[in-house]
mmCIF file of C-alpha atoms in Angstrom:
data_model
loop_
_atom_site.group_PDB
_atom_site.id
_atom_site.type_symbol
_atom_site.label_atom_id
_atom_site.label_comp_id
_atom_site.label_asym_id
_atom_site.label_seq_id
_atom_site.Cartn_x
_atom_site.Cartn_y
_atom_site.Cartn_z
ATOM 1 C CA MET A 1 90.570 67.781 91.286
ATOM 2 C CA THR A 2 93.346 67.569 88.494
ATOM 3 C CA ARG A 3 95.448 64.847 87.525
ATOM 4 C CA VAL A 4 99.428 65.954 87.894
ATOM 5 C CA VAL A 5 102.587 64.080 87.105
ATOM 6 C CA ARG A 6 105.148 64.321 90.081
ATOM 7 C CA ILE A 7 108.340 62.445 90.842
ATOM 8 C CA HIS A 8 107.980 60.441 93.959
ATOM 9 C CA GLU A 9 111.453 58.936 93.861
ATOM 10 C CA PHE A 10 114.602 59.921 91.677
ATOM 11 C CA GLY A 11 116.019 57.332 89.350
ATOM 12 C CA GLY A 12 113.798 55.711 86.632
ATOM 13 C CA PRO A 13 110.511 56.530 85.058
ATOM 14 C CA GLU A 14 108.706 54.234 87.766
ATOM 15 C CA GLY A 15 109.683 57.080 89.915
ATOM 16 C CA LEU A 16 106.871 59.120 88.159
ATOM 17 C CA LYS A 17 103.123 58.873 89.617
ATOM 18 C CA ILE A 18 100.047 60.549 88.791
ATOM 19 C CA ASP A 19 98.271 62.076 91.726
ATOM 20 C CA ASN A 20 94.931 63.643 91.965
ATOM 21 C CA LEU A 21 95.580 67.640 93.424
ATOM 22 C CA ASP A 22 93.663 70.422 94.011
ATOM 23 C CA LEU A 23 95.203 73.422 91.923
ATOM 24 C CA PRO A 24 94.541 76.732 93.771
ATOM 25 C CA GLU A 25 93.579 79.756 91.813
ATOM 26 C CA PRO A 26 96.488 81.752 89.999
ATOM 27 C CA GLY A 27 98.277 84.460 92.245
ATOM 28 C CA PRO A 28 99.380 87.902 91.108
ATOM 29 C CA GLY A 29 101.123 87.441 87.623
ATOM 30 C CA GLU A 30 100.150 84.066 87.129
ATOM 31 C CA VAL A 31 97.718 81.902 84.818
ATOM 32 C CA ARG A 32 95.815 78.384 84.978
ATOM 33 C CA ILE A 33 95.954 76.727 81.783
ATOM 34 C CA ALA A 34 93.597 73.715 80.743
ATOM 35 C CA ILE A 35 96.263 71.442 78.857
ATOM 36 C CA ARG A 36 96.152 69.738 75.692
ATOM 37 C CA ALA A 37 99.564 68.397 74.882
ATOM 38 C CA ILE A 38 102.657 67.999 76.891
ATOM 39 C CA GLY A 39 106.188 68.030 74.996
ATOM 40 C CA LEU A 40 108.765 65.876 76.939
ATOM 41 C CA ASN A 41 112.512 67.368 77.209
ATOM 42 C CA ARG A 42 115.963 66.037 78.290
ATOM 43 C CA ALA A 43 115.424 68.475 81.099
ATOM 44 C CA ASP A 44 112.473 66.746 82.450
ATOM 45 C CA GLY A 45 114.524 63.332 82.863
ATOM 46 C CA LEU A 46 117.255 64.895 84.108
ATOM 47 C CA LEU A 47 115.338 66.341 87.283
ATOM 48 C CA ARG A 48 113.525 63.238 87.608
ATOM 49 C CA GLN A 49 117.090 61.401 88.087
ATOM 50 C CA ASN A 50 118.200 64.301 90.591
ATOM 51 C CA GLN A 51 120.889 65.439 87.845
ATOM 52 C CA TYR A 52 119.292 68.662 86.794
ATOM 53 C CA ILE A 53 120.488 72.278 87.674
ATOM 54 C CA GLU A 54 118.114 72.487 90.935
ATOM 55 C CA THR A 55 117.546 69.765 93.156
ATOM 56 C CA PRO A 56 113.567 69.316 93.968
ATOM 57 C CA GLU A 57 111.889 68.296 97.160
ATOM 58 C CA LEU A 58 109.818 65.155 96.786
ATOM 59 C CA PRO A 59 107.183 64.586 95.194
ATOM 60 C CA SER A 60 108.277 67.242 92.753
ATOM 61 C CA LYS A 61 106.142 68.581 89.633
ATOM 62 C CA LEU A 62 108.181 68.613 86.272
ATOM 63 C CA GLY A 63 107.905 69.842 82.949
ATOM 64 C CA TYR A 64 108.157 72.923 80.835
ATOM 65 C CA ASP A 65 106.214 72.526 77.377
ATOM 66 C CA VAL A 66 102.669 72.502 76.718
ATOM 67 C CA ALA A 67 99.839 73.558 74.491
ATOM 68 C CA GLY A 68 96.326 74.455 76.286
ATOM 69 C CA ILE A 69 93.840 76.912 76.542
ATOM 70 C CA VAL A 70 93.724 80.006 79.462
ATOM 71 C CA GLU A 71 91.252 78.896 81.999
ATOM 72 C CA ALA A 72 91.790 81.458 84.988
ATOM 73 C CA VAL A 73 93.779 84.829 85.014
ATOM 74 C CA GLY A 74 95.316 85.988 88.408
ATOM 75 C CA PRO A 75 95.606 89.763 89.272
ATOM 76 C CA HIS A 76 97.971 91.906 87.431
ATOM 77 C CA VAL A 77 97.805 89.573 83.848
ATOM 78 C CA ASP A 78 96.717 91.980 81.242
ATOM 79 C CA THR A 79 98.415 90.072 78.407
ATOM 80 C CA VAL A 80 96.273 87.230 77.866
ATOM 81 C CA THR A 81 92.384 86.470 78.511
ATOM 82 C CA VAL A 82 90.296 83.269 79.426
ATOM 83 C CA GLY A 83 89.859 81.075 76.177
ATOM 84 C CA ASP A 84 93.348 82.037 74.760
ATOM 85 C CA ARG A 85 95.099 79.393 72.906
ATOM 86 C CA ILE A 86 98.437 79.331 74.149
ATOM 87 C CA LEU A 87 101.971 77.709 74.506
ATOM 88 C CA THR A 88 104.592 77.819 76.976
ATOM 89 C CA ILE A 89 108.487 78.857 77.106
ATOM 90 C CA PRO A 90 110.628 78.005 79.798
ATOM 91 C CA THR A 91 110.738 80.916 82.223
ATOM 92 C CA PHE A 92 109.928 78.994 85.356
ATOM 93 C CA SER A 93 111.244 76.294 87.785
ATOM 94 C CA GLN A 94 109.811 72.926 86.653
ATOM 95 C CA ALA A 95 109.985 71.666 90.064
ATOM 96 C CA TYR A 96 107.875 74.794 91.225
ATOM 97 C CA TYR A 97 105.419 75.356 88.669
ATOM 98 C CA GLY A 98 105.737 71.941 86.513
ATOM 99 C CA VAL A 99 103.409 71.543 83.899
ATOM 100 C CA TYR A 100 102.806 67.505 83.404
ATOM 101 C CA GLY A 101 99.080 67.301 84.314
ATOM 102 C CA GLU A 102 95.444 68.096 82.991
ATOM 103 C CA ALA A 103 96.232 71.645 84.058
ATOM 104 C CA ALA A 104 98.837 74.043 85.511
ATOM 105 C CA ILE A 105 99.635 77.004 86.929
ATOM 106 C CA VAL A 106 102.373 79.176 85.377
ATOM 107 C CA PRO A 107 103.730 82.836 85.132
ATOM 108 C CA ALA A 108 102.114 84.878 82.526
ATOM 109 C CA ASN A 109 105.503 85.633 80.964
ATOM 110 C CA ALA A 110 105.852 82.131 79.760
ATOM 111 C CA LEU A 111 102.691 82.200 77.600
ATOM 112 C CA TRP A 112 103.174 82.720 73.655
ATOM 113 C CA PRO A 113 100.049 82.691 71.361
ATOM 114 C CA TRP A 114 99.611 78.729 69.820
ATOM 115 C CA PRO A 115 99.476 79.407 66.161
ATOM 116 C CA ASP A 116 96.035 78.321 64.373
ATOM 117 C CA ASN A 117 97.946 76.115 62.058
ATOM 118 C CA LEU A 118 99.817 73.749 64.515
ATOM 119 C CA SER A 119 98.378 71.063 66.132
ATOM 120 C CA ALA A 120 98.660 70.608 70.286
ATOM 121 C CA GLU A 121 101.103 68.103 69.888
ATOM 122 C CA GLN A 122 103.081 70.597 67.513
ATOM 123 C CA ALA A 123 102.577 73.498 69.684
ATOM 124 C CA ALA A 124 103.886 71.394 72.640
ATOM 125 C CA CYS A 125 107.508 71.084 70.751
ATOM 126 C CA VAL A 126 107.957 74.896 70.467
ATOM 127 C CA GLY A 127 109.036 76.377 73.775
ATOM 128 C CA VAL A 128 112.374 74.847 75.013
ATOM 129 C CA GLN A 129 113.406 73.982 71.454
ATOM 130 C CA TYR A 130 112.943 76.805 69.564
ATOM 131 C CA THR A 131 113.884 79.461 72.260
ATOM 132 C CA THR A 132 116.901 77.247 73.251
ATOM 133 C CA VAL A 133 117.916 77.346 69.585
ATOM 134 C CA TYR A 134 117.219 80.883 68.604
ATOM 135 C CA PHE A 135 119.040 82.381 71.144
ATOM 136 C CA ALA A 136 121.907 80.539 71.029
ATOM 137 C CA LEU A 137 122.702 80.919 67.213
ATOM 138 C CA GLN A 138 121.363 84.700 67.077
ATOM 139 C CA ARG A 139 122.718 86.059 70.588
ATOM 140 C CA VAL A 140 125.397 84.044 71.605
ATOM 141 C CA GLY A 141 126.920 82.740 68.126
ATOM 142 C CA HIS A 142 125.998 85.636 66.195
ATOM 143 C CA LEU A 143 125.168 83.617 63.119
ATOM 144 C CA GLN A 144 124.855 85.342 59.716
ATOM 145 C CA ALA A 145 123.762 84.625 56.361
ATOM 146 C CA GLY A 146 126.427 82.723 54.600
ATOM 147 C CA ASP A 147 127.837 81.391 57.536
ATOM 148 C CA THR A 148 128.342 77.610 58.108
ATOM 149 C CA VAL A 149 126.865 75.989 61.505
ATOM 150 C CA LEU A 150 127.904 72.565 62.801
ATOM 151 C CA LEU A 151 125.097 70.965 64.914
ATOM 152 C CA THR A 152 126.154 67.769 66.994
ATOM 153 C CA ALA A 153 123.494 65.116 68.150
ATOM 154 C CA ALA A 154 121.308 66.602 65.810
ATOM 155 C CA THR A 155 118.395 64.083 65.764
ATOM 156 C CA GLY A 156 116.577 65.371 68.958
ATOM 157 C CA GLY A 157 113.812 67.825 69.121
ATOM 158 C CA VAL A 158 116.341 70.719 69.646
ATOM 159 C CA GLY A 159 118.566 69.462 66.903
ATOM 160 C CA PHE A 160 115.824 69.347 64.394
ATOM 161 C CA ALA A 161 114.838 72.988 65.521
ATOM 162 C CA ALA A 162 118.135 74.229 65.219
ATOM 163 C CA ILE A 163 118.695 73.137 61.690
ATOM 164 C CA ALA A 164 115.002 74.791 60.696
ATOM 165 C CA VAL A 165 116.205 77.908 62.507
ATOM 166 C CA ALA A 166 119.802 78.047 61.057
ATOM 167 C CA LYS A 167 118.531 77.528 57.431
ATOM 168 C CA GLN A 168 115.781 80.457 58.061
ATOM 169 C CA MET A 169 118.953 82.580 59.184
ATOM 170 C CA GLY A 170 120.792 81.797 56.065
ATOM 171 C CA ALA A 171 123.349 79.442 57.041
ATOM 172 C CA THR A 172 124.740 76.382 55.726
ATOM 173 C CA VAL A 173 124.045 73.327 58.260
ATOM 174 C CA ILE A 174 126.238 70.515 58.860
ATOM 175 C CA ALA A 175 124.559 67.863 61.210
ATOM 176 C CA THR A 176 125.642 65.002 63.111
ATOM 177 C CA THR A 177 124.835 61.535 64.202
ATOM 178 C CA ARG A 178 125.958 58.543 65.248
ATOM 179 C CA LYS A 179 123.825 56.219 63.432
ATOM 180 C CA GLN A 180 123.564 55.549 59.557
ATOM 181 C CA ALA A 181 120.001 55.229 59.962
ATOM 182 C CA LYS A 182 119.253 58.626 61.262
ATOM 183 C CA ALA A 183 121.356 60.356 58.681
ATOM 184 C CA GLU A 184 118.352 60.646 55.955
ATOM 185 C CA ALA A 185 116.219 62.314 58.771
ATOM 186 C CA LEU A 186 118.455 65.028 58.740
ATOM 187 C CA ARG A 187 119.003 65.479 55.259
ATOM 188 C CA HIS A 188 115.025 65.610 54.923
ATOM 189 C CA ALA A 189 115.040 68.168 57.800
ATOM 190 C CA GLY A 190 117.191 70.450 55.758
ATOM 191 C CA ALA A 191 120.571 69.715 56.806
ATOM 192 C CA ASP A 192 123.063 70.613 53.871
ATOM 193 C CA HIS A 193 125.601 68.048 55.100
ATOM 194 C CA VAL A 194 125.552 64.887 57.363
ATOM 195 C CA VAL A 195 128.324 63.520 59.120
ATOM 196 C CA VAL A 196 127.668 59.846 60.686
ATOM 197 C CA THR A 197 130.494 60.314 63.395
ATOM 198 C CA SER A 198 130.620 56.341 64.203
ATOM 199 C CA GLU A 199 131.732 55.887 60.522
ATOM 200 C CA GLU A 200 133.554 59.298 59.511
ATOM 201 C CA ASP A 201 136.001 61.501 60.833
ATOM 202 C CA LEU A 202 134.508 64.770 61.860
ATOM 203 C CA ALA A 203 136.994 67.089 61.605
ATOM 204 C CA GLU A 204 138.368 65.851 58.448
ATOM 205 C CA ARG A 205 134.589 65.777 57.022
ATOM 206 C CA VAL A 206 134.146 69.605 58.150
ATOM 207 C CA GLN A 207 137.274 70.901 56.670
ATOM 208 C CA ALA A 208 136.598 69.250 53.426
ATOM 209 C CA ILE A 209 132.998 70.441 53.374
ATOM 210 C CA THR A 210 134.136 74.022 54.168
ATOM 211 C CA SER A 211 137.312 73.929 52.119
ATOM 212 C CA GLY A 212 139.555 73.967 54.979
ATOM 213 C CA GLN A 213 138.031 77.253 56.467
ATOM 214 C CA GLY A 214 136.273 75.700 59.484
ATOM 215 C CA VAL A 215 132.727 76.439 60.813
ATOM 216 C CA ALA A 216 131.601 79.898 62.454
ATOM 217 C CA VAL A 217 129.440 78.581 65.007
ATOM 218 C CA ILE A 218 129.143 75.058 66.760
ATOM 219 C CA PHE A 219 125.897 74.173 68.701
ATOM 220 C CA ASP A 220 126.999 71.206 70.854
ATOM 221 C CA ALA A 221 124.880 69.045 72.936
ATOM 222 C CA ILE A 222 127.721 66.445 73.772
ATOM 223 C CA ALA A 223 130.744 68.154 75.110
ATOM 224 C CA GLY A 224 133.142 65.973 77.057
ATOM 225 C CA ARG A 225 135.610 64.013 74.871
ATOM 226 C CA THR A 226 134.752 65.751 71.750
ATOM 227 C CA ILE A 227 135.596 68.965 72.629
ATOM 228 C CA PRO A 228 139.007 69.339 70.986
ATOM 229 C CA THR A 229 137.490 67.946 67.718
ATOM 230 C CA LEU A 230 135.254 70.197 67.923
ATOM 231 C CA LEU A 231 137.924 72.965 68.495
ATOM 232 C CA ASP A 232 139.529 71.625 65.487
ATOM 233 C CA CYS A 233 136.376 72.468 63.408
ATOM 234 C CA LEU A 234 136.007 76.073 63.818
ATOM 235 C CA ALA A 235 137.278 78.878 61.617
ATOM 236 C CA MET A 236 139.128 81.714 62.781
ATOM 237 C CA GLY A 237 136.793 83.812 65.488
ATOM 238 C CA GLY A 238 134.703 80.853 65.597
ATOM 239 C CA CYS A 239 132.163 80.068 68.673
ATOM 240 C CA CYS A 240 131.621 76.681 70.118
ATOM 241 C CA ILE A 241 128.228 77.025 72.219
ATOM 242 C CA LEU A 242 127.828 74.342 74.917
ATOM 243 C CA TYR A 243 124.181 73.268 75.582
ATOM 244 C CA GLY A 244 124.402 69.913 76.594
ATOM 245 C CA LEU A 245 126.221 67.416 78.715
ATOM 246 C CA LEU A 246 125.627 63.956 76.905
ATOM 247 C CA ASP A 247 129.132 62.887 77.398
ATOM 248 C CA SER A 248 130.141 64.008 81.071
ATOM 249 C CA THR A 249 133.883 63.172 80.879
ATOM 250 C CA GLU A 250 135.814 65.931 81.792
ATOM 251 C CA PRO A 251 137.686 67.047 78.601
ATOM 252 C CA THR A 252 141.590 67.988 78.466
ATOM 253 C CA LEU A 253 141.408 71.404 76.532
ATOM 254 C CA PRO A 254 144.438 72.378 74.123
ATOM 255 C CA VAL A 255 145.275 76.202 74.888
ATOM 256 C CA MET A 256 147.095 76.740 71.472
ATOM 257 C CA PRO A 257 143.655 76.410 69.095
ATOM 258 C CA PHE A 258 142.240 79.320 71.398
ATOM 259 C CA LEU A 259 145.300 81.536 70.801
ATOM 260 C CA LEU A 260 146.004 80.722 67.324
ATOM 261 C CA LYS A 261 142.421 81.069 65.994
ATOM 262 C CA ASN A 262 140.827 83.398 68.383
ATOM 263 C CA ILE A 263 137.979 81.108 68.895
ATOM 264 C CA SER A 264 135.688 80.930 72.027
ATOM 265 C CA LEU A 265 133.946 78.121 74.350
ATOM 266 C CA HIS A 266 130.605 79.377 75.488
ATOM 267 C CA GLY A 267 128.725 77.724 77.944
ATOM 268 C CA TYR A 268 124.996 78.360 77.562
ATOM 269 C CA THR A 269 121.525 78.134 79.002
ATOM 270 C CA VAL A 270 118.069 79.465 77.779
ATOM 271 C CA PHE A 271 117.380 80.790 81.144
ATOM 272 C CA ALA A 272 120.081 83.621 80.802
ATOM 273 C CA TYR A 273 117.663 85.209 78.354
ATOM 274 C CA THR A 274 113.794 83.841 79.244
ATOM 275 C CA GLY A 275 114.578 83.915 83.004
ATOM 276 C CA TYR A 276 114.722 81.710 86.044
ATOM 277 C CA PRO A 277 113.929 83.829 89.233
ATOM 278 C CA ASN A 278 114.976 80.647 91.556
ATOM 279 C CA PHE A 279 118.429 81.602 90.706
ATOM 280 C CA GLY A 280 117.939 85.157 90.309
ATOM 281 C CA LEU A 281 118.066 85.211 86.574
ATOM 282 C CA PRO A 282 115.601 87.932 85.225
ATOM 283 C CA GLN A 283 114.024 87.564 82.008
ATOM 284 C CA GLN A 284 115.513 90.052 79.043
ATOM 285 C CA THR A 285 112.268 91.023 77.751
ATOM 286 C CA GLU A 286 113.534 92.843 74.577
ATOM 287 C CA ALA A 287 115.236 89.793 73.560
ATOM 288 C CA VAL A 288 112.401 87.174 74.271
ATOM 289 C CA VAL A 289 110.490 89.980 72.278
ATOM 290 C CA ALA A 290 112.792 89.559 69.447
ATOM 291 C CA ALA A 291 112.529 85.679 69.602
ATOM 292 C CA ARG A 292 108.655 85.587 69.698
ATOM 293 C CA GLU A 293 108.719 88.079 66.399
ATOM 294 C CA PHE A 294 111.423 85.781 64.759
ATOM 295 C CA LEU A 295 109.795 82.278 65.333
ATOM 296 C CA LEU A 296 106.052 82.863 65.759
ATOM 297 C CA PRO A 297 105.396 84.255 62.143
ATOM 298 C CA ARG A 298 107.611 81.324 60.857
ATOM 299 C CA LEU A 299 105.693 78.493 62.794
ATOM 300 C CA ALA A 300 102.574 79.788 61.813
ATOM 301 C CA ASP A 301 103.187 80.133 57.987
ATOM 302 C CA GLY A 302 104.848 76.588 58.091
ATOM 303 C CA ARG A 303 108.633 77.695 57.529
ATOM 304 C CA LEU A 304 109.213 76.158 60.611
ATOM 305 C CA GLN A 305 107.559 72.914 61.463
ATOM 306 C CA PRO A 306 107.735 71.141 64.730
ATOM 307 C CA MET A 307 109.125 67.516 64.564
ATOM 308 C CA VAL A 308 106.637 65.047 66.824
ATOM 309 C CA SER A 309 108.687 61.735 66.892
ATOM 310 C CA GLU A 310 105.948 59.856 68.918
ATOM 311 C CA THR A 311 102.730 60.574 70.970
ATOM 312 C CA PHE A 312 101.699 58.650 74.177
ATOM 313 C CA PRO A 313 98.502 59.089 76.059
ATOM 314 C CA PHE A 314 98.852 60.929 79.280
ATOM 315 C CA GLU A 315 98.216 57.794 81.285
ATOM 316 C CA GLU A 316 101.325 56.203 79.632
ATOM 317 C CA VAL A 317 103.786 58.984 81.266
ATOM 318 C CA VAL A 318 106.112 56.171 82.500
ATOM 319 C CA ALA A 319 106.370 54.423 78.824
ATOM 320 C CA ALA A 320 106.940 58.056 77.385
ATOM 321 C CA HIS A 321 109.992 58.468 79.805
ATOM 322 C CA HIS A 322 111.305 55.056 78.794
ATOM 323 C CA ALA A 323 111.069 56.280 74.953
ATOM 324 C CA LEU A 324 112.751 59.688 75.779
ATOM 325 C CA GLU A 325 115.779 57.708 77.344
ATOM 326 C CA SER A 326 116.223 55.434 74.541
ATOM 327 C CA ASN A 327 117.378 58.149 72.342
ATOM 328 C CA GLN A 328 115.761 56.537 69.524
ATOM 329 C CA GLN A 329 113.551 59.486 68.741
ATOM 330 C CA THR A 330 113.883 61.561 65.753
ATOM 331 C CA GLY A 331 111.964 64.590 66.920
ATOM 332 C CA LYS A 332 110.175 65.312 70.233
ATOM 333 C CA ILE A 333 107.844 62.771 72.363
ATOM 334 C CA VAL A 334 104.598 64.375 73.546
ATOM 335 C CA LEU A 335 101.897 63.316 75.894
ATOM 336 C CA LYS A 336 98.468 63.664 74.288
ATOM 337 C CA VAL A 337 95.974 65.062 77.379
ATOM 338 C CA HIS A 338 92.771 65.649 75.939
#
């Protein structure tokens, strides 16, 4: 029997329960892993609230990010062997495979090596964050050395990863936060400029920082009423990439900036590259290999350092989800399993 967290009721964290389940042997193309640490994502909370991209049947598994050890390999898997240290990237339905547990079965194409220098907690902060950032900035935004990128709501796990990856790509980083108390954490993480949006006019600051040119790429977690302001921040030919919906307000979009500045507004999900079979999205293998070749060496030598905000024991998953919803974290919240 294995302890597994499942959603038993949509809504708040109290809908999460720890169940004792028998895990089957991995099937074709699958691997079973013994889990050491679990990284929490906003997507986990959205699934729990029934506000995610899929509607699960209850009780439902959840979660994408873990670090662990391969303990069984299914047929037709030749990329890993029993005993390998691995971390997961998001190539699967969390409702179906879900990794909140002492062990889990996942597709073999979700596994990357766990770099030796990373703790289990740090390795559990890699999958969703760094792949989401890499594909957005490199494949969608075509970020180049010397460009300036604007990162909104940057104090979560994805935001800190975006700062580090953008700097590795040679960009100048402007990061935003609503709270002055979080500004120093962004500077410490490598942001060249920090805008506290509750105290400063974002468009004015961006124009001042860029000498009136605007930014080449915006990586935005907010959407909603901020979009017109973000369009004012873009340079000629710039791209605003929407990856989150912290503000679900339907925006009114001015058309003229699109025409005058030849800019684009691009909806984005990491699954367009990592794959999501439930929605008929195949993995773009070449893109995933490129991401792995860019990210893993930098994680292994410390140029990229996953940020753990807070660690909870596995048994305190409800408390961990309350912390996730508080939006007080600077980095990623992690469950320690073993």
